[in-house]
mmCIF file of C-alpha atoms in Angstrom:
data_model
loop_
_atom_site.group_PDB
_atom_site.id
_atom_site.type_symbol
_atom_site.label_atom_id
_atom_site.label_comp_id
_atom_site.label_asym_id
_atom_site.label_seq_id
_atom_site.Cartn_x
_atom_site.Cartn_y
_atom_site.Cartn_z
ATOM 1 C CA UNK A 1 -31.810 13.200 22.926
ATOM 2 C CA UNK A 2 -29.121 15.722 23.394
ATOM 3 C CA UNK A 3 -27.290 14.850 26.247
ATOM 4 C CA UNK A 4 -23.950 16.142 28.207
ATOM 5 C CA UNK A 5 -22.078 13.584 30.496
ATOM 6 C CA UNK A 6 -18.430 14.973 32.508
ATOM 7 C CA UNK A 7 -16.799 13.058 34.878
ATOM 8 C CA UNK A 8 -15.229 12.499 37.364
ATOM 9 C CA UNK A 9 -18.369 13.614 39.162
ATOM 10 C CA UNK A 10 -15.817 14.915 42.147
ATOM 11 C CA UNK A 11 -11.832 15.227 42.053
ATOM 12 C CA UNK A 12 -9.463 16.198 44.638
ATOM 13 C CA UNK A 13 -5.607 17.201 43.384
ATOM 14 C CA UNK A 14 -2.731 18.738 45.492
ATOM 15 C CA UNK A 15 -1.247 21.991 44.839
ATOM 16 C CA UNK A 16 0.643 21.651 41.365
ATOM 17 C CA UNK A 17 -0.605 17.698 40.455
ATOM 18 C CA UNK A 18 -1.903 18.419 37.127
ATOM 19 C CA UNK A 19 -5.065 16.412 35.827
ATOM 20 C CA UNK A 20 -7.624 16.626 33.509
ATOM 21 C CA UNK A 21 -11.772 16.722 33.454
ATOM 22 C CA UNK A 22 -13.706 15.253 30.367
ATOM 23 C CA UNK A 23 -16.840 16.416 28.824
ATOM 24 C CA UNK A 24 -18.739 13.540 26.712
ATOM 25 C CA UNK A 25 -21.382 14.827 24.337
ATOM 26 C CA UNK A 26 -24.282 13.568 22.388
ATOM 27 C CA UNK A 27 -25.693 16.456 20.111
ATOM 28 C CA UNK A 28 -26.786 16.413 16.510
ATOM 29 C CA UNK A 29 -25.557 19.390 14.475
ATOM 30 C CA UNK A 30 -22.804 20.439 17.386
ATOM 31 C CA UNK A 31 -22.768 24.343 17.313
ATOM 32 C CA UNK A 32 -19.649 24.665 19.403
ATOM 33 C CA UNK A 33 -18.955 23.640 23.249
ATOM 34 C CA UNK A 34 -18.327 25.943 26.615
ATOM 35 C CA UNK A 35 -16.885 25.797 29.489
ATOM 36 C CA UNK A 36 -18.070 27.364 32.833
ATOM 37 C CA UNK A 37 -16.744 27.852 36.328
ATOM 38 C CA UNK A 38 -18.956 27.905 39.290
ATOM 39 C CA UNK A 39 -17.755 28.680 42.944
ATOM 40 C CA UNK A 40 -20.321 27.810 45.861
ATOM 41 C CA UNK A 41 -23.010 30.137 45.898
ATOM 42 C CA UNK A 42 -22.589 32.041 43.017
ATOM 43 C CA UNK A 43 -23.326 31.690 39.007
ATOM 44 C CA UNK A 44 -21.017 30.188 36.309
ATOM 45 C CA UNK A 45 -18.883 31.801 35.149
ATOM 46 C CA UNK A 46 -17.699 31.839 31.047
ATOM 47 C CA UNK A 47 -14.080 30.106 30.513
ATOM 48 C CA UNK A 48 -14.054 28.825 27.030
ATOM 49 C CA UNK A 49 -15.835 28.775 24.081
ATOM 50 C CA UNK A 50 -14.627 25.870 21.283
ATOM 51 C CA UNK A 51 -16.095 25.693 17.780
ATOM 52 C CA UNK A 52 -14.779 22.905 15.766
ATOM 53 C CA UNK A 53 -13.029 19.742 16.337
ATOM 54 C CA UNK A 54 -8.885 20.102 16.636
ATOM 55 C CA UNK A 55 -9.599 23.529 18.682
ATOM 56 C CA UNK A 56 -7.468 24.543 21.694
ATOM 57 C CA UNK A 57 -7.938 27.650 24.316
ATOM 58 C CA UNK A 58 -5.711 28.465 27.096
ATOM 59 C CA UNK A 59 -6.450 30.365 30.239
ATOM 60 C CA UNK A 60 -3.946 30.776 32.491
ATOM 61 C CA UNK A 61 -3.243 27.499 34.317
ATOM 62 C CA UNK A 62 -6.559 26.155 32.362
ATOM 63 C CA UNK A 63 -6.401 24.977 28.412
ATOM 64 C CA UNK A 64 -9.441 23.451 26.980
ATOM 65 C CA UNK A 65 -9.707 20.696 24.105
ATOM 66 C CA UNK A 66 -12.542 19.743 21.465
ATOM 67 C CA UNK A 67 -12.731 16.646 19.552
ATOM 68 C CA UNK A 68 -15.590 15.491 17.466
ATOM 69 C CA UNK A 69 -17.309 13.509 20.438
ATOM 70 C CA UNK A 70 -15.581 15.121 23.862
ATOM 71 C CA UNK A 71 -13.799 17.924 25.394
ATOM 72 C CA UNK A 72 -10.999 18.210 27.786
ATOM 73 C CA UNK A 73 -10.243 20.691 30.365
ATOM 74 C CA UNK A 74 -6.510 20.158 30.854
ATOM 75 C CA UNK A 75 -5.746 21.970 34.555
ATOM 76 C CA UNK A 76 -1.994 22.494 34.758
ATOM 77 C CA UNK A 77 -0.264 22.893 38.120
ATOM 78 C CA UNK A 78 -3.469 23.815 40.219
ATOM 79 C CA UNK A 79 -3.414 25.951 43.330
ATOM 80 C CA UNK A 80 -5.804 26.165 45.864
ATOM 81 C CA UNK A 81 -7.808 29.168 44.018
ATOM 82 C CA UNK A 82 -8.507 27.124 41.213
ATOM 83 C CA UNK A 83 -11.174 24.713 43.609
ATOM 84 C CA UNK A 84 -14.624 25.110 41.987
ATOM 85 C CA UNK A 85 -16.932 22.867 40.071
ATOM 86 C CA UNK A 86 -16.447 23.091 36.367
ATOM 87 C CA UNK A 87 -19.515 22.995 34.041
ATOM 88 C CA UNK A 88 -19.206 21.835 30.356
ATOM 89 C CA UNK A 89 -22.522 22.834 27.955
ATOM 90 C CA UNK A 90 -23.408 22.460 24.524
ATOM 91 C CA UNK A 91 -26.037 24.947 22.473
ATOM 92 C CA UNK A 92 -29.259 22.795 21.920
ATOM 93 C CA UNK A 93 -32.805 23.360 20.721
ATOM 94 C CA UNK A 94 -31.694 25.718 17.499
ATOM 95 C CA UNK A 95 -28.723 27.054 19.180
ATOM 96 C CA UNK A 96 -30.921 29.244 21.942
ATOM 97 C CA UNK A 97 -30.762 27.169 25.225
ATOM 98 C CA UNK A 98 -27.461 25.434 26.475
ATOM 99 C CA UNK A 99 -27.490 21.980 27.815
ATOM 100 C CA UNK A 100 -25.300 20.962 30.774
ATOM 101 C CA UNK A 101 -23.469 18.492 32.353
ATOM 102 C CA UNK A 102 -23.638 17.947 36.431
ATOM 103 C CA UNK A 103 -20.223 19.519 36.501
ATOM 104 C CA UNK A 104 -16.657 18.041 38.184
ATOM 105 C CA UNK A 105 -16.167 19.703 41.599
ATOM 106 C CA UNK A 106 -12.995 20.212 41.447
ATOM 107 C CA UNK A 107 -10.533 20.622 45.298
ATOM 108 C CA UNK A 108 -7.198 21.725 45.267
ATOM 109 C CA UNK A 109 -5.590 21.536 48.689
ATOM 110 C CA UNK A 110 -2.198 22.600 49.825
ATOM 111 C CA UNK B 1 -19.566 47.694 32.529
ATOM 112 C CA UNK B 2 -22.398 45.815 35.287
ATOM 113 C CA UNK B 3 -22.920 41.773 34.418
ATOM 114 C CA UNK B 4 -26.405 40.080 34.906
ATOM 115 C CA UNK B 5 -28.035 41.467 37.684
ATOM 116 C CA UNK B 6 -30.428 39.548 39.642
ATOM 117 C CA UNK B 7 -32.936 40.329 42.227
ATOM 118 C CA UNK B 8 -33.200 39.257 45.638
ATOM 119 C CA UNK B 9 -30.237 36.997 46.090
ATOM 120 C CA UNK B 10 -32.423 34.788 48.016
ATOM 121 C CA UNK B 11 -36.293 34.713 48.748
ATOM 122 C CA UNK B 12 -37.769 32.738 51.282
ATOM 123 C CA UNK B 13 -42.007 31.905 50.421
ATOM 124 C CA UNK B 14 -44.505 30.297 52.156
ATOM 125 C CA UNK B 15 -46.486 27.263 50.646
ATOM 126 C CA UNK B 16 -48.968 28.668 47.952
ATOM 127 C CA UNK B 17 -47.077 32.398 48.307
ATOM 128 C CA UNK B 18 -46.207 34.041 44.770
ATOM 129 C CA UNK B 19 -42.429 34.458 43.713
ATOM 130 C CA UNK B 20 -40.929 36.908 41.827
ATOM 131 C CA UNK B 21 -37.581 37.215 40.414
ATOM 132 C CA UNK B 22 -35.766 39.777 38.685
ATOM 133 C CA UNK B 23 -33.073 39.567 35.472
ATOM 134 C CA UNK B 24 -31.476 42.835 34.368
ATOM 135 C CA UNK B 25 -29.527 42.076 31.649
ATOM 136 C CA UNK B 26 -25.556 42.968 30.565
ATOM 137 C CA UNK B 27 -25.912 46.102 28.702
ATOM 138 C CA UNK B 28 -26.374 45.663 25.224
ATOM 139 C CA UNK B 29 -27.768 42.583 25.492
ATOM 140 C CA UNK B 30 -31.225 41.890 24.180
ATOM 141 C CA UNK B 31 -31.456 37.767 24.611
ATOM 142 C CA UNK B 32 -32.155 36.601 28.176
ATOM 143 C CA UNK B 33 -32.397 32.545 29.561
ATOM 144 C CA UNK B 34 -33.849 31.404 32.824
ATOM 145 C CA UNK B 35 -32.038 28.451 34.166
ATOM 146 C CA UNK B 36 -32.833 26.301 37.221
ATOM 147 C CA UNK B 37 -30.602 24.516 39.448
ATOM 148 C CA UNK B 38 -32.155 21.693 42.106
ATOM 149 C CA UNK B 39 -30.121 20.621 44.678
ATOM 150 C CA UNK B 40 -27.296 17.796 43.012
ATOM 151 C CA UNK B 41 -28.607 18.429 40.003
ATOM 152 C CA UNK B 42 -27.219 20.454 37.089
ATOM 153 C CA UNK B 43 -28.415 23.524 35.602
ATOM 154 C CA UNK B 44 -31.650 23.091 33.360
ATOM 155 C CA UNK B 45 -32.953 25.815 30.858
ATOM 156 C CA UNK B 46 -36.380 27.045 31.514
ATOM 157 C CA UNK B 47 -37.062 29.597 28.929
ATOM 158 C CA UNK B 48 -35.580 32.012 26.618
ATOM 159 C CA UNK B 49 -36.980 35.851 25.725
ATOM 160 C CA UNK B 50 -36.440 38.467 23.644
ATOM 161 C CA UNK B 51 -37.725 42.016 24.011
ATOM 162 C CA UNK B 52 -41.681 41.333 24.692
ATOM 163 C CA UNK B 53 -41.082 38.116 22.936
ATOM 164 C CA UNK B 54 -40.856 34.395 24.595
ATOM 165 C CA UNK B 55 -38.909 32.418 22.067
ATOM 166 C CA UNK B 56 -38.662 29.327 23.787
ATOM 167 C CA UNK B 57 -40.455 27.976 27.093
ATOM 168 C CA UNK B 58 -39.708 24.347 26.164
ATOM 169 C CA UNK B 59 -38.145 23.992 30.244
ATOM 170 C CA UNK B 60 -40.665 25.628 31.705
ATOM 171 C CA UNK B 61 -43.354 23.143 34.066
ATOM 172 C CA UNK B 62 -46.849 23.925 32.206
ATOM 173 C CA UNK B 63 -48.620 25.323 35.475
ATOM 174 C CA UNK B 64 -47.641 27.986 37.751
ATOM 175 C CA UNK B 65 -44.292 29.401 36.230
ATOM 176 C CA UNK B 66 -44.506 32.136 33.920
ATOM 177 C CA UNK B 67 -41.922 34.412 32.561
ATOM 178 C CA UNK B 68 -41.721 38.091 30.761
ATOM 179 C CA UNK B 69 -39.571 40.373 29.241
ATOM 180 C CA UNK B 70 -41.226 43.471 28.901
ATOM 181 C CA UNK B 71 -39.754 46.882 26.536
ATOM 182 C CA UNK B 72 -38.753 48.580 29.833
ATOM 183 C CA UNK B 73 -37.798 47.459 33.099
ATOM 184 C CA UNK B 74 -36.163 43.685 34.073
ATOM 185 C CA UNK B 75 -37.275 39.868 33.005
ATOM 186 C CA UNK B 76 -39.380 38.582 35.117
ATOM 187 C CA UNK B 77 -39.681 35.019 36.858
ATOM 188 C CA UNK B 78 -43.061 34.377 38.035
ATOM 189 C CA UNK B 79 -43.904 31.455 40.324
ATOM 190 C CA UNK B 80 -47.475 30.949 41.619
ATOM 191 C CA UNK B 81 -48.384 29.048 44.146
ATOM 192 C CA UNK B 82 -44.915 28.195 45.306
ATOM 193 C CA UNK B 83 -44.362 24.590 46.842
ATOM 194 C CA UNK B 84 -41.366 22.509 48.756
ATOM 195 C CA UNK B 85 -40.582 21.592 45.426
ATOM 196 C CA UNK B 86 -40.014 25.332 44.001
ATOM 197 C CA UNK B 87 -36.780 25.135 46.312
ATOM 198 C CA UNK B 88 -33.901 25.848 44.346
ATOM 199 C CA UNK B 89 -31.290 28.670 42.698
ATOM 200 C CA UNK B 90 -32.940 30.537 39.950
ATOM 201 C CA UNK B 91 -29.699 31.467 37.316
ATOM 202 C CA UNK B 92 -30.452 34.512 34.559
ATOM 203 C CA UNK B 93 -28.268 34.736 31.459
ATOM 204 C CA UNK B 94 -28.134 37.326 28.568
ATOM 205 C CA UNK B 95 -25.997 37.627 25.477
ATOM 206 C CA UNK B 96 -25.862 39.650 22.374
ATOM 207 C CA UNK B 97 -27.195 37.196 19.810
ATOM 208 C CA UNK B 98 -28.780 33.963 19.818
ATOM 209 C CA UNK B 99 -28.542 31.063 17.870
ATOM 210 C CA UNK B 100 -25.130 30.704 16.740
ATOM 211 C CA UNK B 101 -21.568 28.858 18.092
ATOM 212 C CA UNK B 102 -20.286 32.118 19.225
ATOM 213 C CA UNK B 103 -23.779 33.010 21.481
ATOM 214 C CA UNK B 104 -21.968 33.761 24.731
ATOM 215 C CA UNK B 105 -24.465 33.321 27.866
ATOM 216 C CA UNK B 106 -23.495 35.446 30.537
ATOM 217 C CA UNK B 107 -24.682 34.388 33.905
ATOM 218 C CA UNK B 108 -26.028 36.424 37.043
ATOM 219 C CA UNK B 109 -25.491 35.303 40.639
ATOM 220 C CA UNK B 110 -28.533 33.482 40.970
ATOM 221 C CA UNK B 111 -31.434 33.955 43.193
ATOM 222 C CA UNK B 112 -31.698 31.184 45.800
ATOM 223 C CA UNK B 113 -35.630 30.772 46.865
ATOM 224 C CA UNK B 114 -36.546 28.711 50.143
ATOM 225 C CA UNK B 115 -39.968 27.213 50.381
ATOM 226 C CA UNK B 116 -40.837 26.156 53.688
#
């Protein structure tokens, strides 16, 4: 069964105390990995996409990693406006449906 | 350019009242997902259409939910019969193609429905 695990389930930084969240997957035939942000109340929203193993993206203060079994989302120097929960999800079922981790909820305070 | 737009942002039902939920997808777009989201739990697909077409409804419960995408107009959630369990935010995506490591899914704000 194609499963997604990320942890830490919860993580709490200060301003500019870099860290980073992993993504563990379990997929047969992986077609790629993304990453979504999701503030309270609203929907995810796309970060990254990553494709094949060795593959980096950077976003600003966020850069995102992809090896053959896991994925790290490398947050450098956080601020306060970077507190959300972070969602990891792999394609599944031919490619048409996405599969997703519970997410790290992620608290930057000052 | 308008993202995902869904319809209400929240509902609130009665026991055994009928939902219905609305998906407008990014422009361009022809591929639309249903997601649901319980409370401390993670998103879970529900079903993916195509114009007219439902291409996968493997997430979908086998009573009560149904789901459409007709030629003109929105995607439709349906929910019959709504119970305490129902209770949760409904999340629409869309994206230009399907089936391939660079399928994007684009994600509305959710609709939020309250059964009481």
């Amino acid at each position: 069964e194609d499963q997604v695990t990320q942890s830490p389930e919860a993580l709490r930084l200060q301003e500019g105390e870099s860290s980073s969240l992993n993504c563990s997957y379990t997929v047969s035939g992986l077609r790629g990995l993304f990453w979504y942000r999701q503030d309270p109340g609203k929907g995810p929203e796309f970060l990254f996409t990553l494709y094949s193993a060795g593959e980096e993206k950077e976003k600003e203060r966020l850069k995102a990693t992809l090896t053959k079994k896991e994925s790290f989302l490398h947050i450098t120097a956080p601020k306060p406006e970077d507190s959300a929960t972070y969602l990891c999800a792999v394609p599944t079922g031919g490619g048409n449906k996405l599969t997703f981790g519970t997410g790290t909820q992620l608290k930057v305070e000052l | 350019n308008a993202g995902v737009m869904q319809n209400p942002r929240h509902l609130v039902r009665r026991r055994g009242q009928e939902a219905r939920l609305r998906c407008s997808p990014m422009k361009g777009h022809s591929h639309v997902y249903w997601y649901r989201q319980l409370p401390e739990e993670g998103l879970k697909f529900m079903v993916y259409l195509q114009k007219e077409n439902i291409i996968d409804e493997s997430g979908m419960p086998k009573e009560r939910f149904s789901a459409e995408f007709p030629k003109e107009g929105p995607s439709i959630l349906r929910i019959q019969q709504v119970v305490r369990g129902d209770s949760a935010a409904y999340f629409c995506a869309s994206s230009p193609r399907a089936g391939t490591a660079k399928n994007i899914q684009y994600f509305g704000a959710g609709t939020r429905l309250s059964v009481l």
